[in-house]
Short mmCIF file of C-alpha atoms and ligand atoms in Angstrom, two decimals:
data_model
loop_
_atom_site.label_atom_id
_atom_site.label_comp_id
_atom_site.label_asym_id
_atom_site.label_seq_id
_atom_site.Cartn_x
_atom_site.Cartn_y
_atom_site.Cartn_z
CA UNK A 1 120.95 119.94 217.01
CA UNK A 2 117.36 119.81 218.63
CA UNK A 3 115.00 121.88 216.35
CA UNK A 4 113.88 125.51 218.84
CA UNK A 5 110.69 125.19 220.69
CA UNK A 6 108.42 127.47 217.93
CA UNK A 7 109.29 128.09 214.44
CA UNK A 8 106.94 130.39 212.76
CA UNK A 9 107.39 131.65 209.35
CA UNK A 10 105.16 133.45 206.59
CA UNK A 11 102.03 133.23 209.59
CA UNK A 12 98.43 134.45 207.95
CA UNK A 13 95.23 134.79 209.57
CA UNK A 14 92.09 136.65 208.95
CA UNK A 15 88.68 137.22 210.41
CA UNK A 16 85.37 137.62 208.49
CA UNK A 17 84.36 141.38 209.19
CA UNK A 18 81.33 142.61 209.45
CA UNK A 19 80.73 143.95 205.60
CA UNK A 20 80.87 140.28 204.35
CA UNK A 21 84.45 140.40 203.53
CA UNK A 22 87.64 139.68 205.54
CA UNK A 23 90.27 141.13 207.29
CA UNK A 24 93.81 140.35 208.02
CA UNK A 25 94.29 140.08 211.96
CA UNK A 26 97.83 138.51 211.94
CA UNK A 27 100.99 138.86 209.30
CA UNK A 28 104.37 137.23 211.11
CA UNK A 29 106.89 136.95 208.24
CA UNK A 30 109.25 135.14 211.35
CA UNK A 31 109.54 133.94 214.72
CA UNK A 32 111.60 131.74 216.40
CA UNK A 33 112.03 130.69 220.34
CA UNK A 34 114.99 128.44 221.27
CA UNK A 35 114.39 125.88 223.86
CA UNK A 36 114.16 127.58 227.21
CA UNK A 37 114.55 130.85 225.92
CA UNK A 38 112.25 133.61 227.14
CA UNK A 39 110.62 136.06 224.84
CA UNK A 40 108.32 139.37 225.59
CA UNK A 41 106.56 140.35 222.03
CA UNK A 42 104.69 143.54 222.86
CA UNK A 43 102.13 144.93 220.79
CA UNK A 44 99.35 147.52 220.81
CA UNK A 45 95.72 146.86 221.78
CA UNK A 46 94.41 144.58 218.57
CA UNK A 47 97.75 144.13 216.80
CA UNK A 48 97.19 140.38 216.84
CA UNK A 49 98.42 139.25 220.13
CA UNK A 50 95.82 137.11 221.43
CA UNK A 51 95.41 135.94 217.73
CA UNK A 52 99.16 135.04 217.30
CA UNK A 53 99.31 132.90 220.74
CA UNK A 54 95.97 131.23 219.34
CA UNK A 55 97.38 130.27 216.07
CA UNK A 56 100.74 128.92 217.38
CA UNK A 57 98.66 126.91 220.29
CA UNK A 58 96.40 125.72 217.78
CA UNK A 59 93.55 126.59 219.23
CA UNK A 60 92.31 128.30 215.74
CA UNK A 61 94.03 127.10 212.46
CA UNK A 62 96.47 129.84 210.46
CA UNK A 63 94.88 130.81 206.85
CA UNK A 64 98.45 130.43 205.72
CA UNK A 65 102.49 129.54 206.51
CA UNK A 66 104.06 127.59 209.24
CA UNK A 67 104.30 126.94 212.90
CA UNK A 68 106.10 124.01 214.32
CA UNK A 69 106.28 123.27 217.99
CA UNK A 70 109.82 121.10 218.95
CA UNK A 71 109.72 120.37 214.97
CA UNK A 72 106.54 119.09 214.64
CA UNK A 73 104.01 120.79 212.28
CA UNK A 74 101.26 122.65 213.81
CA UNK A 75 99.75 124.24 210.57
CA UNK A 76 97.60 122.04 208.52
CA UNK A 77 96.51 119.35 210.90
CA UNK A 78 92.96 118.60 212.34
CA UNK A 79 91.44 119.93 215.16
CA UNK A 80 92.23 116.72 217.36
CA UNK A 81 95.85 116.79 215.83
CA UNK A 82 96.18 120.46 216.93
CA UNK A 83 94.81 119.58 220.24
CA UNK A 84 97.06 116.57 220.80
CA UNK A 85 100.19 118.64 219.36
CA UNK A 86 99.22 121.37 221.93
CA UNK A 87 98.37 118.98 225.25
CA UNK A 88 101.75 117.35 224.51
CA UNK A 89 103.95 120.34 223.97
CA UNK A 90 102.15 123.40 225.36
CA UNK A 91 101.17 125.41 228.57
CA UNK A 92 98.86 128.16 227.91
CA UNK A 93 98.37 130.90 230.75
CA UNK A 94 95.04 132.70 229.53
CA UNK A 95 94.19 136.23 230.45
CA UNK A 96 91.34 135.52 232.48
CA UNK A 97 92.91 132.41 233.79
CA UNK A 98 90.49 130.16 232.75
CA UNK A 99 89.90 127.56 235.93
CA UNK A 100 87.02 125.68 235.85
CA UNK A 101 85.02 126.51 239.11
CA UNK A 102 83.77 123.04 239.77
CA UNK A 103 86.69 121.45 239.97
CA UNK A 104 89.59 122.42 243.30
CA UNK A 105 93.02 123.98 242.40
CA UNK A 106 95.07 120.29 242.28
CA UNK A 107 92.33 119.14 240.05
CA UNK A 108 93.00 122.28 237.59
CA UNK A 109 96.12 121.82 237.68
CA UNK A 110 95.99 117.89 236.94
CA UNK A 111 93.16 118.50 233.92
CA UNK A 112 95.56 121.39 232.61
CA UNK A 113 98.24 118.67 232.23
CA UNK A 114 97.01 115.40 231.53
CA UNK A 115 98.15 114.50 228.49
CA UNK A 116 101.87 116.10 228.67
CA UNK A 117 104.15 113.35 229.09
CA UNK A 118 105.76 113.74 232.69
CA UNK A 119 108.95 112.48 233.74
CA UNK A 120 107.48 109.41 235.38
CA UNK A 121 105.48 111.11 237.96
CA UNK A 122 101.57 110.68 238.12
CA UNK A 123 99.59 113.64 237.05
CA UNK A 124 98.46 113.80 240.29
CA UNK A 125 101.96 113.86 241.83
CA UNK A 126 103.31 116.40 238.72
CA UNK A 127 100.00 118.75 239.94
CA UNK A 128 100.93 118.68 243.11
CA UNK A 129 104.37 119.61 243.31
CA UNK A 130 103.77 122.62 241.08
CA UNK A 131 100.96 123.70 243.60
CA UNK A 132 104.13 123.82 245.66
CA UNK A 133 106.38 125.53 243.56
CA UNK A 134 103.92 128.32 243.61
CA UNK A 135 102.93 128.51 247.11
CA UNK A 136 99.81 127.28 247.44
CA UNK A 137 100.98 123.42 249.26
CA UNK A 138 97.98 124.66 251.62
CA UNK A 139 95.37 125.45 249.03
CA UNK A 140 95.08 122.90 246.84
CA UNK A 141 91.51 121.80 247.84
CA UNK A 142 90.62 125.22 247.28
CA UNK A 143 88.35 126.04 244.28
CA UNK A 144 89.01 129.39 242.74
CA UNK A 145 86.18 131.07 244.11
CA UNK A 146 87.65 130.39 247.20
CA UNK A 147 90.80 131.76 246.25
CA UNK A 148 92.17 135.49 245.72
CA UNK A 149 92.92 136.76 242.37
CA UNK A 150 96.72 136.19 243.04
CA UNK A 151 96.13 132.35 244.03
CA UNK A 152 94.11 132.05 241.44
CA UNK A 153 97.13 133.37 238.69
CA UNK A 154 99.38 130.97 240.53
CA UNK A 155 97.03 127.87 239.99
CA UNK A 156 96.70 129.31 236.51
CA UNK A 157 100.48 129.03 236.18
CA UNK A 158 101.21 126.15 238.18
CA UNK A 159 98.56 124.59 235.11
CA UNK A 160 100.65 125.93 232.38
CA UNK A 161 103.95 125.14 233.97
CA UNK A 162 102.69 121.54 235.19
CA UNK A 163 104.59 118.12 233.47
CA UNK A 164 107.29 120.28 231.91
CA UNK A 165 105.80 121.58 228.77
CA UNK A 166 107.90 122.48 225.80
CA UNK A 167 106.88 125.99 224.99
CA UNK A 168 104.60 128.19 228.02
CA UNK A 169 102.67 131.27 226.10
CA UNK A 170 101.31 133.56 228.31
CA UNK A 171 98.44 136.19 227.10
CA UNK A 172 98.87 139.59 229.11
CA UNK A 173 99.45 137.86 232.39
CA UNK A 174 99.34 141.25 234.52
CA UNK A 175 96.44 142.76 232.78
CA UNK A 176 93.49 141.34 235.02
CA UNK A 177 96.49 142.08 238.64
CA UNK A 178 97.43 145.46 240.33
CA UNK A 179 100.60 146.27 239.89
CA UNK A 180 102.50 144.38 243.29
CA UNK A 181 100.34 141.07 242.08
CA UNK A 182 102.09 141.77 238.97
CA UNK A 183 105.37 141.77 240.06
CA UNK A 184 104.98 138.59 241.94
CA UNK A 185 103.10 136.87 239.01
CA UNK A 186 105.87 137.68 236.51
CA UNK A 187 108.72 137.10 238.97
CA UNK A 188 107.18 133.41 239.13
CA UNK A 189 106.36 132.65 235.62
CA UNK A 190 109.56 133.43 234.41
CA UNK A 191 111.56 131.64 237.44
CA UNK A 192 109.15 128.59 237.09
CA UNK A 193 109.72 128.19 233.01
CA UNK A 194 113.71 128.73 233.45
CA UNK A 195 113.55 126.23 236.06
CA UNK A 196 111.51 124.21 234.10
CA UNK A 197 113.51 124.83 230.75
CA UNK A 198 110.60 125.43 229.46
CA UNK A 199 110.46 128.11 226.64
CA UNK A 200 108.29 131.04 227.40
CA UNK A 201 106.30 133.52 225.09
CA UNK A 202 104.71 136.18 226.58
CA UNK A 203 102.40 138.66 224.73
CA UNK A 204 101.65 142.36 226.68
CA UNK A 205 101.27 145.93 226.22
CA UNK A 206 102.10 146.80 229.27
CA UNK A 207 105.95 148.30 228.73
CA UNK A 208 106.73 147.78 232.23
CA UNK A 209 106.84 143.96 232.41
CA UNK A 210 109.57 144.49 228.98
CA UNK A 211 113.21 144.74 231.57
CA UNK A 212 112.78 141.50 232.46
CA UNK A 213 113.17 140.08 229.06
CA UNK A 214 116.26 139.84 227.36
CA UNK A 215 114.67 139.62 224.63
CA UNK A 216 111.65 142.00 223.34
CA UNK A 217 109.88 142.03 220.13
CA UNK A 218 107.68 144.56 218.73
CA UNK A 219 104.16 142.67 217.32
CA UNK A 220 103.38 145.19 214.16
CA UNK A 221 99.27 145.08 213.56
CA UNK A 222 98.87 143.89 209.67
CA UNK A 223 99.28 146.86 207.29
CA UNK A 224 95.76 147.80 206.25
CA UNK A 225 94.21 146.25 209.21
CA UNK A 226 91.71 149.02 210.98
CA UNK A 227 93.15 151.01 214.20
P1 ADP B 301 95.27 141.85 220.70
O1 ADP B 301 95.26 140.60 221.49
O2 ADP B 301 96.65 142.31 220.30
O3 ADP B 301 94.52 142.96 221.33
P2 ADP B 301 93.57 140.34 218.88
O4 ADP B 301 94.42 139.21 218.41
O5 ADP B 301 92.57 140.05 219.92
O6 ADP B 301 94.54 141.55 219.30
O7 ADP B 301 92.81 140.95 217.63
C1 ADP B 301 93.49 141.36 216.44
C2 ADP B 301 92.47 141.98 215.49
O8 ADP B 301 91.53 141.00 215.07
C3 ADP B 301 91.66 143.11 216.11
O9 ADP B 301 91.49 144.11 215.13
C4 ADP B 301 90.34 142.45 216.46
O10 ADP B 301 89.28 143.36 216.40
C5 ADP B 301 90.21 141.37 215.41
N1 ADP B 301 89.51 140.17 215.92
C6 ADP B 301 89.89 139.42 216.98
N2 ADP B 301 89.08 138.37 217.17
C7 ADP B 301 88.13 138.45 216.19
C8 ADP B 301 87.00 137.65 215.82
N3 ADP B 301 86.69 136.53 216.51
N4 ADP B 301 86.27 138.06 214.74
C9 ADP B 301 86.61 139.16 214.05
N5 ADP B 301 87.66 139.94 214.33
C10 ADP B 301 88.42 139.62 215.39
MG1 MG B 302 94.57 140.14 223.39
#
């Protein structure tokens, strides 16, 4: 049997504060996503969402426990390990999207996924057709400031979505889009990853995106950690 697309157990991670000492941001005793499964973990303003989706990425290392990503141990490798681990496995979706502005939406979308192995087609080809899947076959020479807030989500997630990534985490992906650009955004994402078989995480705390989830979690914020 293949191993699920995350396994997290005993997860620890703390920031400095600012009296000198530290404080614990993020306690996840266990988490675990099956390959192409879809998962909505909701969790109040500073509970450790942003944190958590950090930590599994490995875009900052846990103080303490496990992730693995398709098996392969996140926790306790180097920063170029955890960056390699994450460009082969992982699509992030940021909260504020994240395109570079220099660069036109097929070139986001090819940088996003460059190192993912693809199914034999070029990155070029692989950035393409996602441009596609999400609408925007007539925009891809775009940059984003040419581009509305919703094209520039869809770039965002035809980037994350791009070379068929193991595991898609998605930080708050409504919060910065009115409530019809929601709709559409989340109607995509999660269409695109079960296409994709991709396994999706998405963090929120907004309780309305939680019926289209079969599953939802509840993210509990550390006990001791301030309001
Ligand atoms: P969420 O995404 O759920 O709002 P975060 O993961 O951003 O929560 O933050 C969790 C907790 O960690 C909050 O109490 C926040 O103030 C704190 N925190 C986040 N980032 C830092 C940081 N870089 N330095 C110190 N504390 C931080
Ligand atoms: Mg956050």
């Amino acid at each position: 049997m293949s191993d699920p697309a995350l396994r997290v157990r005993d997860l620890k991670k703390h920031y400095p504060d600012p009296g000198g000492g530290r404080m614990l941001a993020l306690d996840v005793p266990s988490l675990d996503v099956g390959r192409g499964e879809a998962l909505c973990m909701r969790g109040e303003s500073g509970s450790g969402k942003t944190t958590l989706l950090n930590v599994i990425a490995g875009i900052l290392p846990a103080d303490e426990g496990t992730v693995e990503i398709a098996g392969e141990r996140m926790t306790g490798l180097s920063e170029t390990r955890r960056d390699a681990l994450r460009a082969r496995h992982i699509g992030y979706l940021f909260q504020t999207f994240n395109l570079l502005p220099g660069l036109t939406a097929l070139e986001n979308v090819q940088l996003g996924m460059s190192f993912r192995p693809r199914h034999g087609a070029s990155p070029r080809k692989a950035a393409s057709d996602a441009l596609d899947r999400v609408g925007l076959a007539d925009r891809k020479r775009h940059r984003p400031a040419q581009l509305s807030v919703g094209q520039q989500q869809r770039v965002a997630i035809a980037r994350a979505l791009a070379g068929h990534p193991t595991l898609v985490l998605a930080d708050e992906p409504t919060s910065n889009l009115d409530r019809n650009l929601a709709d559409q955004c989340m109607e995509l994402l999660t269409s695109f990853a079960a296409e994709s078989e991709a396994a999706l995480l998405v963090v929120t705390h907004d309780e309305t995106l939680l019926e289209r989830f079969e599953r939802v979690e509840t993210l509990a914020a550390p006990v001791g950690s301030p309001a």
